mmCIF file of C-alpha atoms in Angstrom:
data_model
loop_
_atom_site.group_PDB
_atom_site.id
_atom_site.type_symbol
_atom_site.label_atom_id
_atom_site.label_comp_id
_atom_site.label_asym_id
_atom_site.label_seq_id
_atom_site.Cartn_x
_atom_site.Cartn_y
_atom_site.Cartn_z
ATOM 1 C CA VAL S 388 0.000 0.000 0.000
ATOM 2 C CA PRO S 389 1.489 3.388 -0.932
ATOM 3 C CA ASP S 390 2.431 5.599 1.981
ATOM 4 C CA HIS S 391 0.744 8.910 2.497
ATOM 5 C CA PHE S 392 2.561 11.833 0.909
ATOM 6 C CA ASN S 393 5.116 13.581 3.160
ATOM 7 C CA ILE S 394 8.131 15.920 3.137
ATOM 8 C CA LYS S 395 10.558 13.073 2.409
ATOM 9 C CA ASP S 396 8.778 12.601 -0.905
ATOM 10 C CA LEU S 397 9.737 16.168 -1.854
ATOM 11 C CA ALA S 398 13.387 15.441 -1.132
ATOM 12 C CA TYR S 399 13.255 12.253 -3.215
ATOM 13 C CA GLU S 400 11.580 14.163 -6.034
ATOM 14 C CA PHE S 401 14.220 16.888 -5.904
ATOM 15 C CA PHE S 402 17.160 14.501 -6.161
ATOM 16 C CA GLY S 403 15.517 12.324 -8.816
ATOM 17 C CA SER S 404 14.746 15.402 -10.880
ATOM 18 C CA LEU S 405 18.240 16.818 -10.363
ATOM 19 C CA ILE S 406 20.009 13.634 -11.430
ATOM 20 C CA ILE S 407 18.005 13.305 -14.641
ATOM 21 C CA GLY S 408 18.109 17.054 -15.310
ATOM 22 C CA LEU S 409 21.904 17.114 -15.044
ATOM 23 C CA THR S 410 22.165 14.524 -17.790
ATOM 24 C CA PHE S 411 20.139 16.699 -20.172
ATOM 25 C CA ILE S 412 21.363 20.216 -19.338
ATOM 26 C CA PHE S 413 24.796 19.686 -20.888
ATOM 27 C CA LYS S 414 23.481 18.346 -24.183
ATOM 28 C CA GLY S 415 24.292 20.789 -26.984
ATOM 29 C CA ALA S 416 21.360 19.456 -28.951
ATOM 30 C CA LEU S 417 18.966 20.777 -26.315
ATOM 31 C CA ILE S 418 19.402 24.398 -27.384
ATOM 32 C CA LYS S 419 19.334 23.490 -31.083
ATOM 33 C CA THR S 420 16.155 21.511 -30.619
ATOM 34 C CA VAL S 421 14.472 24.219 -28.564
ATOM 35 C CA SER S 422 15.317 26.883 -31.149
ATOM 36 C CA ILE S 423 13.165 25.164 -33.790
ATOM 37 C CA LEU S 424 10.155 24.510 -31.553
ATOM 38 C CA ASP S 425 7.138 26.758 -31.918
ATOM 39 C CA THR S 426 4.390 27.462 -29.398
ATOM 40 C CA SER S 427 2.297 24.471 -30.438
ATOM 41 C CA ASN S 428 5.259 22.142 -29.842
ATOM 42 C CA ILE S 429 5.837 23.665 -26.405
ATOM 43 C CA MET S 430 2.163 23.278 -25.494
ATOM 44 C CA LEU S 431 2.246 19.662 -26.673
ATOM 45 C CA ILE S 432 5.348 19.008 -24.539
ATOM 46 C CA LEU S 433 3.505 20.435 -21.518
ATOM 47 C CA LEU S 434 0.485 18.237 -22.223
ATOM 48 C CA VAL S 435 2.561 15.087 -22.733
ATOM 49 C CA THR S 436 4.509 15.821 -19.534
ATOM 50 C CA PHE S 437 1.274 15.966 -17.538
ATOM 51 C CA VAL S 438 -0.064 12.813 -19.217
ATOM 52 C CA ILE S 439 3.153 10.941 -18.369
ATOM 53 C CA LEU S 440 2.999 12.141 -14.760
ATOM 54 C CA VAL S 441 -0.653 11.146 -14.384
ATOM 55 C CA ALA S 442 0.136 7.709 -15.826
ATOM 56 C CA GLN S 443 3.108 7.302 -13.482
ATOM 57 C CA ILE S 444 1.040 8.333 -10.471
ATOM 58 C CA TYR S 445 -1.768 5.966 -11.406
ATOM 59 C CA PHE S 446 0.257 2.899 -12.377
ATOM 60 C CA ILE S 447 3.036 3.241 -9.797
ATOM 61 C CA GLY S 448 1.042 4.398 -6.806
ATOM 62 C CA TYR S 449 -2.710 4.421 -7.083
ATOM 63 C CA SER S 450 -3.054 0.990 -8.654
ATOM 64 C CA ARG S 451 -1.797 -0.490 -5.375
ATOM 65 C CA VAL S 452 -4.330 1.321 -3.179
ATOM 66 C CA LYS S 453 -6.545 -1.365 -1.703
ATOM 67 C CA ASN S 454 -9.478 0.776 -0.536
ATOM 68 C CA LYS S 455 -10.091 3.078 -3.490
ATOM 69 C CA LYS S 456 -13.344 4.350 -1.965
ATOM 70 C CA SER S 457 -11.505 5.985 0.929
ATOM 71 C CA ARG S 458 -8.632 7.298 -1.221
ATOM 72 C CA HIS S 459 -10.143 8.784 -4.354
ATOM 73 C CA PHE S 460 -7.873 9.162 -7.369
ATOM 74 C CA GLY S 461 -8.404 12.931 -7.576
ATOM 75 C CA GLN S 462 -7.118 13.442 -4.044
ATOM 76 C CA PHE S 463 -4.283 10.993 -4.588
ATOM 77 C CA LEU S 464 -3.334 12.658 -7.873
ATOM 78 C CA THR S 465 -3.561 16.341 -7.001
ATOM 79 C CA LYS S 466 -0.825 16.735 -4.425
ATOM 80 C CA ARG S 467 1.517 14.307 -6.185
ATOM 81 C CA LEU S 468 1.043 15.886 -9.612
ATOM 82 C CA PHE S 469 1.496 19.381 -8.214
ATOM 83 C CA SER S 470 4.612 18.460 -6.245
ATOM 84 C CA LEU S 471 6.220 16.448 -9.067
ATOM 85 C CA TYR S 472 5.684 19.166 -11.655
ATOM 86 C CA LEU S 473 6.602 22.028 -9.329
ATOM 87 C CA MET S 474 9.793 20.290 -8.176
ATOM 88 C CA SER S 475 10.825 19.504 -11.751
ATOM 89 C CA LEU S 476 10.106 23.097 -12.765
ATOM 90 C CA ILE S 477 12.218 24.460 -9.901
ATOM 91 C CA VAL S 478 15.087 22.129 -10.787
ATOM 92 C CA SER S 479 14.821 23.033 -14.482
ATOM 93 C CA PHE S 480 14.892 26.772 -13.767
ATOM 94 C CA GLY S 481 17.787 26.281 -11.398
ATOM 95 C CA LEU S 482 19.839 24.263 -13.869
ATOM 96 C CA VAL S 483 19.153 26.598 -16.795
ATOM 97 C CA TYR S 484 20.226 29.678 -14.851
ATOM 98 C CA LEU S 485 23.006 28.018 -12.846
ATOM 99 C CA PHE S 486 24.826 26.810 -15.931
ATOM 100 C CA GLY S 487 24.102 29.884 -18.070
ATOM 101 C CA VAL S 488 21.960 28.087 -20.614
ATOM 102 C CA ASN S 489 19.672 31.125 -20.576
ATOM 103 C CA ILE S 490 22.570 33.158 -22.030
ATOM 104 C CA LEU S 491 23.225 30.551 -24.709
ATOM 105 C CA ALA S 492 19.514 30.495 -25.566
ATOM 106 C CA GLY S 493 19.674 34.148 -26.596
ATOM 107 C CA SER S 494 16.398 35.484 -25.210
ATOM 108 C CA ASN S 495 14.135 35.038 -22.229
ATOM 109 C CA TYR S 496 11.532 33.352 -24.428
ATOM 110 C CA GLU S 497 14.056 30.818 -25.701
ATOM 111 C CA ALA S 498 15.299 30.245 -22.138
ATOM 112 C CA LEU S 499 11.729 29.621 -21.020
ATOM 113 C CA LYS S 500 11.327 27.101 -23.840
ATOM 114 C CA VAL S 501 14.485 25.335 -22.603
ATOM 115 C CA VAL S 502 12.972 25.211 -19.096
ATOM 116 C CA VAL S 503 9.727 23.688 -20.404
ATOM 117 C CA VAL S 504 11.561 21.092 -22.493
ATOM 118 C CA LEU S 505 13.939 20.244 -19.633
ATOM 119 C CA THR S 506 11.009 19.932 -17.239
ATOM 120 C CA MET S 507 9.769 16.844 -19.076
ATOM 121 C CA PRO S 508 12.756 14.577 -18.252
ATOM 122 C CA CYS S 509 13.064 16.200 -14.828
ATOM 123 C CA ALA S 510 9.431 15.330 -14.077
ATOM 124 C CA ILE S 511 10.004 11.736 -15.101
ATOM 125 C CA GLY S 512 13.137 11.689 -12.947
ATOM 126 C CA ALA S 513 11.217 13.124 -10.006
ATOM 127 C CA ALA S 514 8.836 10.156 -10.146
ATOM 128 C CA ILE S 515 11.571 7.499 -10.323
ATOM 129 C CA PRO S 516 12.254 7.325 -6.545
ATOM 130 C CA SER S 517 8.624 6.409 -5.864
ATOM 131 C CA LEU S 518 8.904 3.659 -8.473
ATOM 132 C CA LEU S 519 12.073 2.297 -6.882
ATOM 133 C CA ARG S 520 10.546 2.292 -3.391
ATOM 134 C CA GLN S 521 7.693 0.109 -4.603
ATOM 135 C CA TYR S 522 9.931 -2.823 -5.512
#
């Protein structure tokens, strides 16, 4: 049965997101790829990121909840989705500005696109510790 959400989960999310984010931030192709993406691509990346997170939360955590009537999926999902995405966004912003990728991007808009694109692998990385604790 999945544990109730607590502050340790935020720490696990941070380090999972950081480890995966560090592998992507130094890729030269990241800035090249982001430079050709338009707004519709960015919106699609945001949508796919949320879909992946919802699927991870459902299949990794909620599917093991025994009494689904007392722990509704909406309640189970909300705090986990918010924390996973927020933590991955914080890590992405931090990495982009810490390593000067915002300068390489050329403009604030391009830097924001890098953050959104980097948030996708960071969000997946943030969910990995909960997967590992289940097995």
